[in-house]
Short mmCIF file of C-alpha atoms in Angstrom, two decimals:
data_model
loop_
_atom_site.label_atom_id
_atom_site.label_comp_id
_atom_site.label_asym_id
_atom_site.label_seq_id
_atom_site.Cartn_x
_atom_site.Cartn_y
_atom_site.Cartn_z
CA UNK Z 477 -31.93 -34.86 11.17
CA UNK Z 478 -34.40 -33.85 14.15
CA UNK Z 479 -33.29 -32.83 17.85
CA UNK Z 480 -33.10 -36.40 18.86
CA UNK Z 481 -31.41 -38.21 16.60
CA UNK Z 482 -27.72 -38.99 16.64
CA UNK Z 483 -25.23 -37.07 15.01
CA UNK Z 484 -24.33 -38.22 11.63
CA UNK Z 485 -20.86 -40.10 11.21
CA UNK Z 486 -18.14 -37.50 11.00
CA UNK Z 487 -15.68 -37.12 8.42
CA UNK Z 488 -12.10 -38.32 10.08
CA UNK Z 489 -9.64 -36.67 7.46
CA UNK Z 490 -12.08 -33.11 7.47
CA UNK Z 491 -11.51 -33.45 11.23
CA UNK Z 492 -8.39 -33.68 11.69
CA UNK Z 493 -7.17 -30.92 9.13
CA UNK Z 494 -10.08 -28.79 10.91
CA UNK Z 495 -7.70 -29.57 14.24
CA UNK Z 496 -4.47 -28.66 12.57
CA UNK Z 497 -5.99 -25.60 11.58
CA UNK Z 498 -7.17 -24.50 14.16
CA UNK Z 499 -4.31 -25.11 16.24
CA UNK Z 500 -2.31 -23.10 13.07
CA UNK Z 501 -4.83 -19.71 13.85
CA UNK Z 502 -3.01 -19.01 17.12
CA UNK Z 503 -0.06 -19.78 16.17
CA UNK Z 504 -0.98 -16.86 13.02
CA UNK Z 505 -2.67 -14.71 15.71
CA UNK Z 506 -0.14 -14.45 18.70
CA UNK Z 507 1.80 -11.68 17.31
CA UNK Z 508 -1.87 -9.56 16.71
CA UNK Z 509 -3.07 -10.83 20.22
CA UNK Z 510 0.59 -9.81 22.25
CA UNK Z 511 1.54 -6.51 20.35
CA UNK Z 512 0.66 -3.51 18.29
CA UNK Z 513 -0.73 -4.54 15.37
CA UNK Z 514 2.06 -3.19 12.97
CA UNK Z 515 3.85 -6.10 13.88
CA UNK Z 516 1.46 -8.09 12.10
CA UNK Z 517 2.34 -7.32 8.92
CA UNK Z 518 5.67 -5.60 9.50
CA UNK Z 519 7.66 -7.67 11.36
CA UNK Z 520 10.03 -4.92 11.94
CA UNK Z 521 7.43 -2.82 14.11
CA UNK Z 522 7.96 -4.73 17.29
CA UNK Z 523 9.53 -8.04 18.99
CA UNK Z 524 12.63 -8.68 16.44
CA UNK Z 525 15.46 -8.05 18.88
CA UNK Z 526 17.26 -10.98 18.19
CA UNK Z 527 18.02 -13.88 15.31
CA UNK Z 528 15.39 -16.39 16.89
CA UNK Z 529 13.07 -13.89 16.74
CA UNK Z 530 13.77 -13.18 13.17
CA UNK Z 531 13.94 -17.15 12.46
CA UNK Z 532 10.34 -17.35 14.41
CA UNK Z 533 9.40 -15.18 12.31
CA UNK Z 534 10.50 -16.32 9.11
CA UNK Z 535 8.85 -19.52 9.61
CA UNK Z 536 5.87 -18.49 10.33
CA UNK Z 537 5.82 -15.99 7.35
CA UNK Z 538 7.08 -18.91 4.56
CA UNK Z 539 4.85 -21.61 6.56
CA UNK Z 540 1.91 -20.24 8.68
CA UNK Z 541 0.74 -16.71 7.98
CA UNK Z 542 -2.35 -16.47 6.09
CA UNK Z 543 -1.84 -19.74 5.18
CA UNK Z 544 -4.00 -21.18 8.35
CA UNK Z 545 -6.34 -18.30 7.67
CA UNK Z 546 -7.43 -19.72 4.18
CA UNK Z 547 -6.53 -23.30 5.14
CA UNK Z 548 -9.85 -22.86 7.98
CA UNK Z 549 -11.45 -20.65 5.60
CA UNK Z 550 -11.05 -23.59 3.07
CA UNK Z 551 -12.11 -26.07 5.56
CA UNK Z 552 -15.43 -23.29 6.47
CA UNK Z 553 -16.54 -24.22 2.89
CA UNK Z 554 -16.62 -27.66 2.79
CA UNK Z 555 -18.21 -27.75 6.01
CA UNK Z 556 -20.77 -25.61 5.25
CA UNK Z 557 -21.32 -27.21 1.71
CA UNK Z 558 -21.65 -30.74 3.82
CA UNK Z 559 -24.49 -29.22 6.15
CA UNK Z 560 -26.30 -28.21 2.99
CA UNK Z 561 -25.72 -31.42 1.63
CA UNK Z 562 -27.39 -33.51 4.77
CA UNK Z 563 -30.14 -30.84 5.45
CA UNK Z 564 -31.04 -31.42 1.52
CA UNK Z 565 -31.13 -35.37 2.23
CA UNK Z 566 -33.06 -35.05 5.36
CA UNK Z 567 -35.94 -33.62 3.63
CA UNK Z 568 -35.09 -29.98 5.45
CA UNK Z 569 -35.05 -27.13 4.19
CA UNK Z 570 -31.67 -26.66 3.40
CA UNK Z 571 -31.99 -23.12 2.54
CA UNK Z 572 -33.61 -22.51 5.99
CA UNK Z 573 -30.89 -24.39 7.99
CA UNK Z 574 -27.88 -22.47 5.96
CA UNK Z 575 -29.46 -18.95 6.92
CA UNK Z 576 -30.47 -19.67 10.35
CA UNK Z 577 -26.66 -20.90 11.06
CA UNK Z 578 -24.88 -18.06 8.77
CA UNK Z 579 -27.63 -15.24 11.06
CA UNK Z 580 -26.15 -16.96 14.39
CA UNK Z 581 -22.58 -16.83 13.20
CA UNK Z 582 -23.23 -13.30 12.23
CA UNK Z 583 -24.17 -12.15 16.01
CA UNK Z 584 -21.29 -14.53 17.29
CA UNK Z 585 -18.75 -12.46 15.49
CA UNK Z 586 -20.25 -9.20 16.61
CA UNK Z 587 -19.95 -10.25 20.05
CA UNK Z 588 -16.02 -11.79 19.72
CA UNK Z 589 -15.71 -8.42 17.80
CA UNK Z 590 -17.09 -5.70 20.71
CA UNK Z 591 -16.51 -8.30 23.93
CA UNK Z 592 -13.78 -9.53 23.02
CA UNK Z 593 -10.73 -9.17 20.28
CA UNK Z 594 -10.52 -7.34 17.05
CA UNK Z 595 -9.26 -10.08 15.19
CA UNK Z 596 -12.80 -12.05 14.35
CA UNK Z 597 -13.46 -13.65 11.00
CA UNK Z 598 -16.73 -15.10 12.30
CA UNK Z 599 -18.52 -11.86 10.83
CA UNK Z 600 -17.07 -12.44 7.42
CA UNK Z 601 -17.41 -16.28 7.21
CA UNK Z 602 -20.93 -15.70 7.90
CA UNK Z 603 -21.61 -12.89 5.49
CA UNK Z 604 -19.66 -14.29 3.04
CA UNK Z 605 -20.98 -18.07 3.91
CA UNK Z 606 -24.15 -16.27 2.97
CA UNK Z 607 -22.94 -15.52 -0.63
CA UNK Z 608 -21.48 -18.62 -0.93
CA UNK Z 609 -25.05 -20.39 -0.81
CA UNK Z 610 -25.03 -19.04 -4.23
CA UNK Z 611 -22.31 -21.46 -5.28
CA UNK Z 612 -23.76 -24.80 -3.71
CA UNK Z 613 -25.02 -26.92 -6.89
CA UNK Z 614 -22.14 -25.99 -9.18
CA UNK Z 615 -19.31 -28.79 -10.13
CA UNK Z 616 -15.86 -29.68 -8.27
CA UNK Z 617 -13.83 -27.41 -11.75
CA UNK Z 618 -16.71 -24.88 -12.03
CA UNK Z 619 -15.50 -24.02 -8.25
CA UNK Z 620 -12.29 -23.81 -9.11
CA UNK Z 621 -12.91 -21.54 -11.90
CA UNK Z 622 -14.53 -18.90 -9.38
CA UNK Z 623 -11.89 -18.72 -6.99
CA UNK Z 624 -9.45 -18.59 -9.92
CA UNK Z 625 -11.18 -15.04 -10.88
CA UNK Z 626 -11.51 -14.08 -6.73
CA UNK Z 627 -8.24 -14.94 -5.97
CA UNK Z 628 -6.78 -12.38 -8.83
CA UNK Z 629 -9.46 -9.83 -7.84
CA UNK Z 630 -7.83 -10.05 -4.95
CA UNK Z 631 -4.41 -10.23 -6.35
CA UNK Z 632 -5.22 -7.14 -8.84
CA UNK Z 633 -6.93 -4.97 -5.95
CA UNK Z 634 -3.50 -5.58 -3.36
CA UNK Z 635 -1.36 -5.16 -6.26
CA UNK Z 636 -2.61 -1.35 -6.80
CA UNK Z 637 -2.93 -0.97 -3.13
CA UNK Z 638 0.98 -1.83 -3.26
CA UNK Z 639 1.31 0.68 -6.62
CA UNK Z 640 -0.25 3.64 -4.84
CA UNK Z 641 1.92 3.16 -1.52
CA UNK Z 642 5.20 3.60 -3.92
CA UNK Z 643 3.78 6.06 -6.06
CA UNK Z 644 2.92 8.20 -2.82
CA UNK Z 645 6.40 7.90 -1.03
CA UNK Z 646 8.04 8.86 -4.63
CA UNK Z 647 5.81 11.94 -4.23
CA UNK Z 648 5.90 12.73 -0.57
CA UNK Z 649 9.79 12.15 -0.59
CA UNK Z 650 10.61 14.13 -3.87
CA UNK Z 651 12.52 17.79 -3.66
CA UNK Z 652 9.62 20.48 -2.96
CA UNK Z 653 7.21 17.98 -1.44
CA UNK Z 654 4.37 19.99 0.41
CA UNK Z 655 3.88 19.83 3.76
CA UNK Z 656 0.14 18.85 3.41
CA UNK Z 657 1.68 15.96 0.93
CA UNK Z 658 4.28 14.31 3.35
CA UNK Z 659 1.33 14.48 5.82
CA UNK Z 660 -0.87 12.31 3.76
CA UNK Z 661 2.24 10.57 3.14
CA UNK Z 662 2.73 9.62 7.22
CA UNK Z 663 -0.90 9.10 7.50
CA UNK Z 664 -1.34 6.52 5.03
CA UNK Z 665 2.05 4.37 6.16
CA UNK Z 666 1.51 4.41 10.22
CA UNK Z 667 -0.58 1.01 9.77
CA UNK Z 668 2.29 -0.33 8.49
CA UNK Z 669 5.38 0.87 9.42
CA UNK Z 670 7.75 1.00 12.96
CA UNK Z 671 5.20 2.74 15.07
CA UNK Z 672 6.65 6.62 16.72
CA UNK Z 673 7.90 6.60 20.40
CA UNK Z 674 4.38 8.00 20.94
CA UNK Z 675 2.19 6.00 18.88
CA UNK Z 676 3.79 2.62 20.89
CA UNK Z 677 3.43 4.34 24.25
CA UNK Z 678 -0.03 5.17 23.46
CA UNK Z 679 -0.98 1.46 22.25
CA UNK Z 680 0.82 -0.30 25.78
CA UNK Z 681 -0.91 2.22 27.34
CA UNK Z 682 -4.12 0.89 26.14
CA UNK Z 683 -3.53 -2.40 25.72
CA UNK Z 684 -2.06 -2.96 29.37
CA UNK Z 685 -4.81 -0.90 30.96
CA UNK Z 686 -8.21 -1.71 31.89
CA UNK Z 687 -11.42 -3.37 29.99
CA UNK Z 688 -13.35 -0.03 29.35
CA UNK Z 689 -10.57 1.58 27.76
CA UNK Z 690 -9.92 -1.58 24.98
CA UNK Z 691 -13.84 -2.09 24.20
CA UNK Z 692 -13.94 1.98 23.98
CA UNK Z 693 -11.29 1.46 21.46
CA UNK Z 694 -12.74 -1.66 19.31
CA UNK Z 695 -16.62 0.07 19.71
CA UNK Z 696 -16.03 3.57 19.37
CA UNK Z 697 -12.48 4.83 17.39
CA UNK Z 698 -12.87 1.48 14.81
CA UNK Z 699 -16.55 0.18 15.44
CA UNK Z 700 -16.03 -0.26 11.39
CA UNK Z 701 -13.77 -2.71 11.54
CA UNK Z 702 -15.17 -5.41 10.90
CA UNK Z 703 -16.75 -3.90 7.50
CA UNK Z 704 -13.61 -3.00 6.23
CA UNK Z 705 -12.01 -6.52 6.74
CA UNK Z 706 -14.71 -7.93 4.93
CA UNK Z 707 -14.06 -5.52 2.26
CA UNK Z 708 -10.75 -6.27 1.76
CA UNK Z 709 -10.69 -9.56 2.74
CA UNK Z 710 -13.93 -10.91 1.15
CA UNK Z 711 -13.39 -11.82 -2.23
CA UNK Z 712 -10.30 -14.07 -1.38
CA UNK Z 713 -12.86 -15.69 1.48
CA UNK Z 714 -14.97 -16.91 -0.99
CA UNK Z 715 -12.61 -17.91 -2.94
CA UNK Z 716 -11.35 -20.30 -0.44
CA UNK Z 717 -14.49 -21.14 0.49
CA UNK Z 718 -15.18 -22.30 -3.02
CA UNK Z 719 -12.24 -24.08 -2.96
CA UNK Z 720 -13.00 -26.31 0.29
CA UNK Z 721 -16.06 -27.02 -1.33
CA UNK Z 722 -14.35 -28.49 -4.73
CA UNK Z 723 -11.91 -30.26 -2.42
CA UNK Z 724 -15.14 -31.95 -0.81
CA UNK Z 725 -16.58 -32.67 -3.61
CA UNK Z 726 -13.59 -33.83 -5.16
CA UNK Z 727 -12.36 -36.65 -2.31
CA UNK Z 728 -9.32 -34.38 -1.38
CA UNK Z 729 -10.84 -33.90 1.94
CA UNK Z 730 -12.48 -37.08 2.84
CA UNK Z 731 -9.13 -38.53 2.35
CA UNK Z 732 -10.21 -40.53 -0.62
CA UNK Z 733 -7.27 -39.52 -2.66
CA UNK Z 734 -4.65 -42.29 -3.19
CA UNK Z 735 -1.13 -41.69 -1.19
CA UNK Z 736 0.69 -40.74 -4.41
CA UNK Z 737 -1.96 -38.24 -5.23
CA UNK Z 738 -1.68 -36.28 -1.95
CA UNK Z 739 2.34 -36.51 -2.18
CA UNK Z 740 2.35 -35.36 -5.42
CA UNK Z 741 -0.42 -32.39 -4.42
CA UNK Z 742 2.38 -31.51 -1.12
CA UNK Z 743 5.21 -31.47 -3.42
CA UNK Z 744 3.70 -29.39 -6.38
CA UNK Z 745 2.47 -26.86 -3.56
CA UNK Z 746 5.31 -26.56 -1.87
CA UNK Z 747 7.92 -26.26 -4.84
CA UNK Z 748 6.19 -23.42 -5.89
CA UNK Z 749 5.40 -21.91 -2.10
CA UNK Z 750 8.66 -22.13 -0.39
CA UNK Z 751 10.59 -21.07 -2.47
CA UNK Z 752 8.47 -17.60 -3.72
CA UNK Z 753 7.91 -17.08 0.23
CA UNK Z 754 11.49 -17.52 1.08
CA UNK Z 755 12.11 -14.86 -2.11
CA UNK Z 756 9.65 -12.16 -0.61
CA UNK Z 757 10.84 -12.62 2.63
CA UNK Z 758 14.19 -11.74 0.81
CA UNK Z 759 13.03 -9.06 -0.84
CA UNK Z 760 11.29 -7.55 2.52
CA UNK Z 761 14.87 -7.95 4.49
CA UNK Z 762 16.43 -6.71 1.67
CA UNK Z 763 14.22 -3.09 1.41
CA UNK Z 764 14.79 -2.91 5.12
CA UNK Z 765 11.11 -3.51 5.69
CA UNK Z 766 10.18 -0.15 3.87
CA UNK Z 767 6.29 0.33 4.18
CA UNK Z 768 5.71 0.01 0.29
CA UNK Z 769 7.73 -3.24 0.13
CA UNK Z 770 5.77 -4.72 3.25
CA UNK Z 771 2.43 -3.83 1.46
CA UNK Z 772 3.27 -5.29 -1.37
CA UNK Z 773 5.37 -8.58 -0.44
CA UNK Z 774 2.88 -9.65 2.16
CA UNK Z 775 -0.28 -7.75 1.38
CA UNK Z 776 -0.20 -8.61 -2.47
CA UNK Z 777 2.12 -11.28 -3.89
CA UNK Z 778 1.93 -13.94 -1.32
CA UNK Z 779 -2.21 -14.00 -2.58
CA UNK Z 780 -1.06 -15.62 -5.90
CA UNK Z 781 1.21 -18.32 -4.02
CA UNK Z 782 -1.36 -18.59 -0.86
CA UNK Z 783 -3.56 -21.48 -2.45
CA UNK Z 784 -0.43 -24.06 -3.90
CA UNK Z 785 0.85 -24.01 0.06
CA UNK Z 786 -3.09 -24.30 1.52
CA UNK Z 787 -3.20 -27.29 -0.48
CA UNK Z 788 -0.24 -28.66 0.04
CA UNK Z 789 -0.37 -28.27 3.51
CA UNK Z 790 -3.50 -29.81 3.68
CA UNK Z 791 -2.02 -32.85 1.73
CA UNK Z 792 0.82 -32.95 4.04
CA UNK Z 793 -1.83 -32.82 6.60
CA UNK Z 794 -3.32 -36.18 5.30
CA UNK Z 795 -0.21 -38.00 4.13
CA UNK Z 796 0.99 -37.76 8.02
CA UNK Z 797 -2.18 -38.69 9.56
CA UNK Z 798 -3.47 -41.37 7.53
CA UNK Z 799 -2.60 -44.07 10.00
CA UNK Z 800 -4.16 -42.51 13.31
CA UNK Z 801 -2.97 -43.09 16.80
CA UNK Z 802 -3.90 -41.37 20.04
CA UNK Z 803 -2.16 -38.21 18.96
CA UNK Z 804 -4.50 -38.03 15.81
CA UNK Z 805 -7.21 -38.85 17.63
CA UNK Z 806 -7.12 -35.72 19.81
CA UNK Z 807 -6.29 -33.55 16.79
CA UNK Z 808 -9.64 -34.57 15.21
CA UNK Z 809 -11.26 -33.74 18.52
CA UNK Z 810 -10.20 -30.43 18.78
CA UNK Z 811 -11.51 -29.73 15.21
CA UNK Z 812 -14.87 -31.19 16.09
CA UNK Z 813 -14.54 -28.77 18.64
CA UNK Z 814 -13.16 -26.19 16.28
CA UNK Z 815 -15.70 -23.23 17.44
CA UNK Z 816 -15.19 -23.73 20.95
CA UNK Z 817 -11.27 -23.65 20.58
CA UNK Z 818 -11.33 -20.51 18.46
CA UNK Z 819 -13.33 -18.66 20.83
CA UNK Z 820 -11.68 -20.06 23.81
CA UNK Z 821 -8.18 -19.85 22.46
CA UNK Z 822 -9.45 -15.46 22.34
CA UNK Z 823 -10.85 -15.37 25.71
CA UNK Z 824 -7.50 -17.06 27.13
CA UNK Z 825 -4.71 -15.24 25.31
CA UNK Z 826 -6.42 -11.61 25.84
CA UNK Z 827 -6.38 -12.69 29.68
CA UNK Z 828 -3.06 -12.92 29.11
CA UNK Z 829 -2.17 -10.17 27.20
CA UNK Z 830 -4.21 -7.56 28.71
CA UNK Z 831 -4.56 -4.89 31.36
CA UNK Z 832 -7.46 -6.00 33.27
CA UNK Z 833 -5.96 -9.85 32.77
CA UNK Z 834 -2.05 -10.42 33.50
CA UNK Z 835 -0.84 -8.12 31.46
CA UNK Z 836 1.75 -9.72 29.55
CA UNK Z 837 1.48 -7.14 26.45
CA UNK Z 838 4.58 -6.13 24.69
CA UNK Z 839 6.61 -8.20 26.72
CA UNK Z 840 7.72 -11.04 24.68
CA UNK Z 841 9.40 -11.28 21.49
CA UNK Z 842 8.43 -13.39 18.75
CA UNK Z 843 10.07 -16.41 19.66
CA UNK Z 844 9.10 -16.18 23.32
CA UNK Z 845 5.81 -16.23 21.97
CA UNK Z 846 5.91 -19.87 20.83
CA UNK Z 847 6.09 -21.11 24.17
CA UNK Z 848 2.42 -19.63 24.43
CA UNK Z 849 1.35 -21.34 21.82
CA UNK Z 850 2.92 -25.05 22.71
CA UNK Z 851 1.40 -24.78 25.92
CA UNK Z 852 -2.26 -23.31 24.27
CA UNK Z 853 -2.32 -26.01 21.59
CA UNK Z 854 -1.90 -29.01 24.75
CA UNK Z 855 -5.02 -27.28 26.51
CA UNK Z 856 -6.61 -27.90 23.41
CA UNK Z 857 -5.28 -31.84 22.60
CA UNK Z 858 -5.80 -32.11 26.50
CA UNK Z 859 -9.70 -31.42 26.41
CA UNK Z 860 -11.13 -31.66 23.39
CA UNK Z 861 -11.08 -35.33 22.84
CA UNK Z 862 -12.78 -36.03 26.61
CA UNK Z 863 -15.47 -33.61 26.48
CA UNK Z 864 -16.45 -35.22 23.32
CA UNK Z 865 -15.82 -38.66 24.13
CA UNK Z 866 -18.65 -38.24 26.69
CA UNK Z 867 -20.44 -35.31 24.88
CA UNK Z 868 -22.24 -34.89 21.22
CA UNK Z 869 -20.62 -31.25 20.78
CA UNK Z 870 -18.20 -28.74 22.13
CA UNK Z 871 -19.97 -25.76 24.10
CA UNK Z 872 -20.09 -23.00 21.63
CA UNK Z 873 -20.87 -25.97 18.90
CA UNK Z 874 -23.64 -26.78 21.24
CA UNK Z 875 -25.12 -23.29 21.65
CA UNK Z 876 -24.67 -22.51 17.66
CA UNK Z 877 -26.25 -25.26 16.83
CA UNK Z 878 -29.22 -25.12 19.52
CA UNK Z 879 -29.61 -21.07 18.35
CA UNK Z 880 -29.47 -22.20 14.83
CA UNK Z 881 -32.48 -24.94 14.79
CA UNK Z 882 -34.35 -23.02 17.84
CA UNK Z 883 -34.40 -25.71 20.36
CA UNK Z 884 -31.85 -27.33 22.69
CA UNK Z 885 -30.00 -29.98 20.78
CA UNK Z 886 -28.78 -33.39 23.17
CA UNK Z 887 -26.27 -33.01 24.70
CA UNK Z 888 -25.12 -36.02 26.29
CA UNK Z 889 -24.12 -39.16 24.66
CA UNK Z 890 -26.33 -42.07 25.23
CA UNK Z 891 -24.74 -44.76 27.06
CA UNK Z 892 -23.72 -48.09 24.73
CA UNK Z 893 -26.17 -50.84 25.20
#
């Protein structure tokens, strides 16, 4: 397709999961965007002072966390697998077009990174969108076979991540422990655990005080961050990349799936999800969210149950939306504008949540938290659908897309004839 030819028809049911997912990333995200980042994985570190709290954030653990995260990374693949597909029968170079978009993505991400929030997966999906190219021409079940093996790399290298945090409190808390040893020992558990009276003060200090002070913090004491994610975060990327692309290939996400194969792909996922979410969850209460048990409930064994709940969710996605209706409409729009509300949804809630915005930081508790989120997800339904009813592209879709092919893409739709 050249600069001046329409876009191609979309892909209703890919949009509208897109939308759902991206909606589903904030509502994963608040906690990391509105306090210390313990809390992210520990929901003991901060905003559980009372039951709602706990039930917001039981929900969201058995329902929501990680599970948008693959669910988008999911959708990332079969995306990028469908741009291949129409640069390929376009007579492009496909090759070309995949590179040029993964390089843009790349400097995207470094700029959300530094400018913006620590959170980005931009950087990743593109590096890793690179590696996927790789994986283009192979069958729907050879696909699956991949992320089979990435998804247990992942499992296997969480798993002794988990072993080593138990092995080192048995040491560091044993009769004679050395001094050097229980040092290690706190060292290695204060990303995880309740943060000290001092380590909280110092992170509302910095996160309720001014601009310089944050980007010192993302540039200069963890500049490296984004490596490391994509280290430990990488191989089960891919593998949900893969798996988006099987699910395109397959039908799954072009809704051509009959009804009673989606319901039966919601329940499947969802009897074995729930239920092994709801029993770590369990198991986390039950341990009194002790560091080792955190790292290895919600670091390691939700990875093996992570893909039956993407895909059922997904399915659940479909099965509800089949029939359309305004509402559905405007979800699909905000996944066509899925970059655009990803970045946006970052530049709004750190205005929020920060110093040199209204600094709002620390002060709600999880459940609070939801009312951010309601009101976030209507911006989104609110705009989406008439920017793009009278434009090709969101903004940032725009500017990727004109950065990627090296000339400025139309903008405005053409008037009906």
């Amino acid at each position: 397709m050249n600069a001046t030819t329409a876009p191609r028809s979309r892909i209703a049911t890919l949009d509208i999961v897109r939308g759902v997912a991206v909606m589903g990333i904030l509502a994963m995200n608040i906690v990391a965007f509105s306090m210390p980042i313990e809390a992210y994985v520990n929901p003991a570190a901060f905003g559980m002072e009372t039951s709602a709290d706990f039930m917001a954030w039981l929900g969201s653990f058995v329902f929501i966390e990680g599970k948008m995260r693959g669910l988008f990374s999911f959708l990332f693949g079969a995306s990028m697998l469908l741009v291949i597909q129409r640069a390929e029968a376009a007579g492009e170079s496909a090759r070309l077009v995949h590179l040029r978009r993964m390089g843009w993505l790349l400097a995207f991400g470094l700029l959300h990174y530094y400018l913006i929030w620590f959170g980005d997966i931009l950087f990743s999906y593109a590096v890793i969108g690179m590696v996927a190219w790789l994986f283009r021409n192979l069958e729907s079940e050879d696909l699956i076979k991949w992320a089979f093996w990435l998804i247990l790399a992942q499992f296997a290298m969480m798993a002794l991540t988990a072993w080593s945090f138990f092995e080192m409190r048995e040491a560091a808390t044993a009769p004679g422990a050395s001094v050097e040893l229980m040092g290690q020992w706190s060292a290695m558990k204060a990303e995880f655990a309740v943060p000290t009276a001092t380590r909280l003060a110092e992170t509302l200090a910095l996160y309720r005080g001014d601009y310089a002070g944050i980007f010192q913090d993302r540039a200069v004491e963890n500049g490296t961050f984004p490596i490391v994610g994509l280290v430990f975060f990488g191989s089960e990327t891919l593998a949900y990349m893969l798996l988006g692309m099987a699910a395109l290939e397959s039908g799954f996400l072009k809704g051509e799936w009959s009804g009673r194969a989606y319901r039966r792909t919601a329940i499947i996922g969802f009897a074995i999800g729930v239920p092994a979410y709801a029993g770590l969850a369990w198991l986390l209460v039950a341990d009194n969210y002790s560091v080792p048990m955190v790292v290895a409930t919600v670091m390691a064994a939700t990875v093996v149950f992570r893909p039956a709940m993407i895909y059922a969710i997904a399915a659940f996605i479909i099965i509800l939306t089949r029939r359309g209706g305004a509402l559905i409409d405007r979800i699909a729009a905000a996944g066509r504008a899925a970059f655009t509300n990803y970045l946006g949804t970052s530049l709004v809630m750190t205005t929020l949540f920060y110093g040199y915005g209204f600094g709002l930081y620390g002060t709600m508790g999880r459940a609070e938290l939801w009312l951010i989120v309601v009101a976030m997800w209507a911006v989104m339904l609110l705009w989406s659908k008439p920017w793009l009813d009278r434009y090709r592209y969101g903004p940032f879709e725009w500017l990727w897309r004109t950065l990627a092919r090296g000339t400025p893409q139309p903008m405005r739709k053409r008037a009906a004839i």
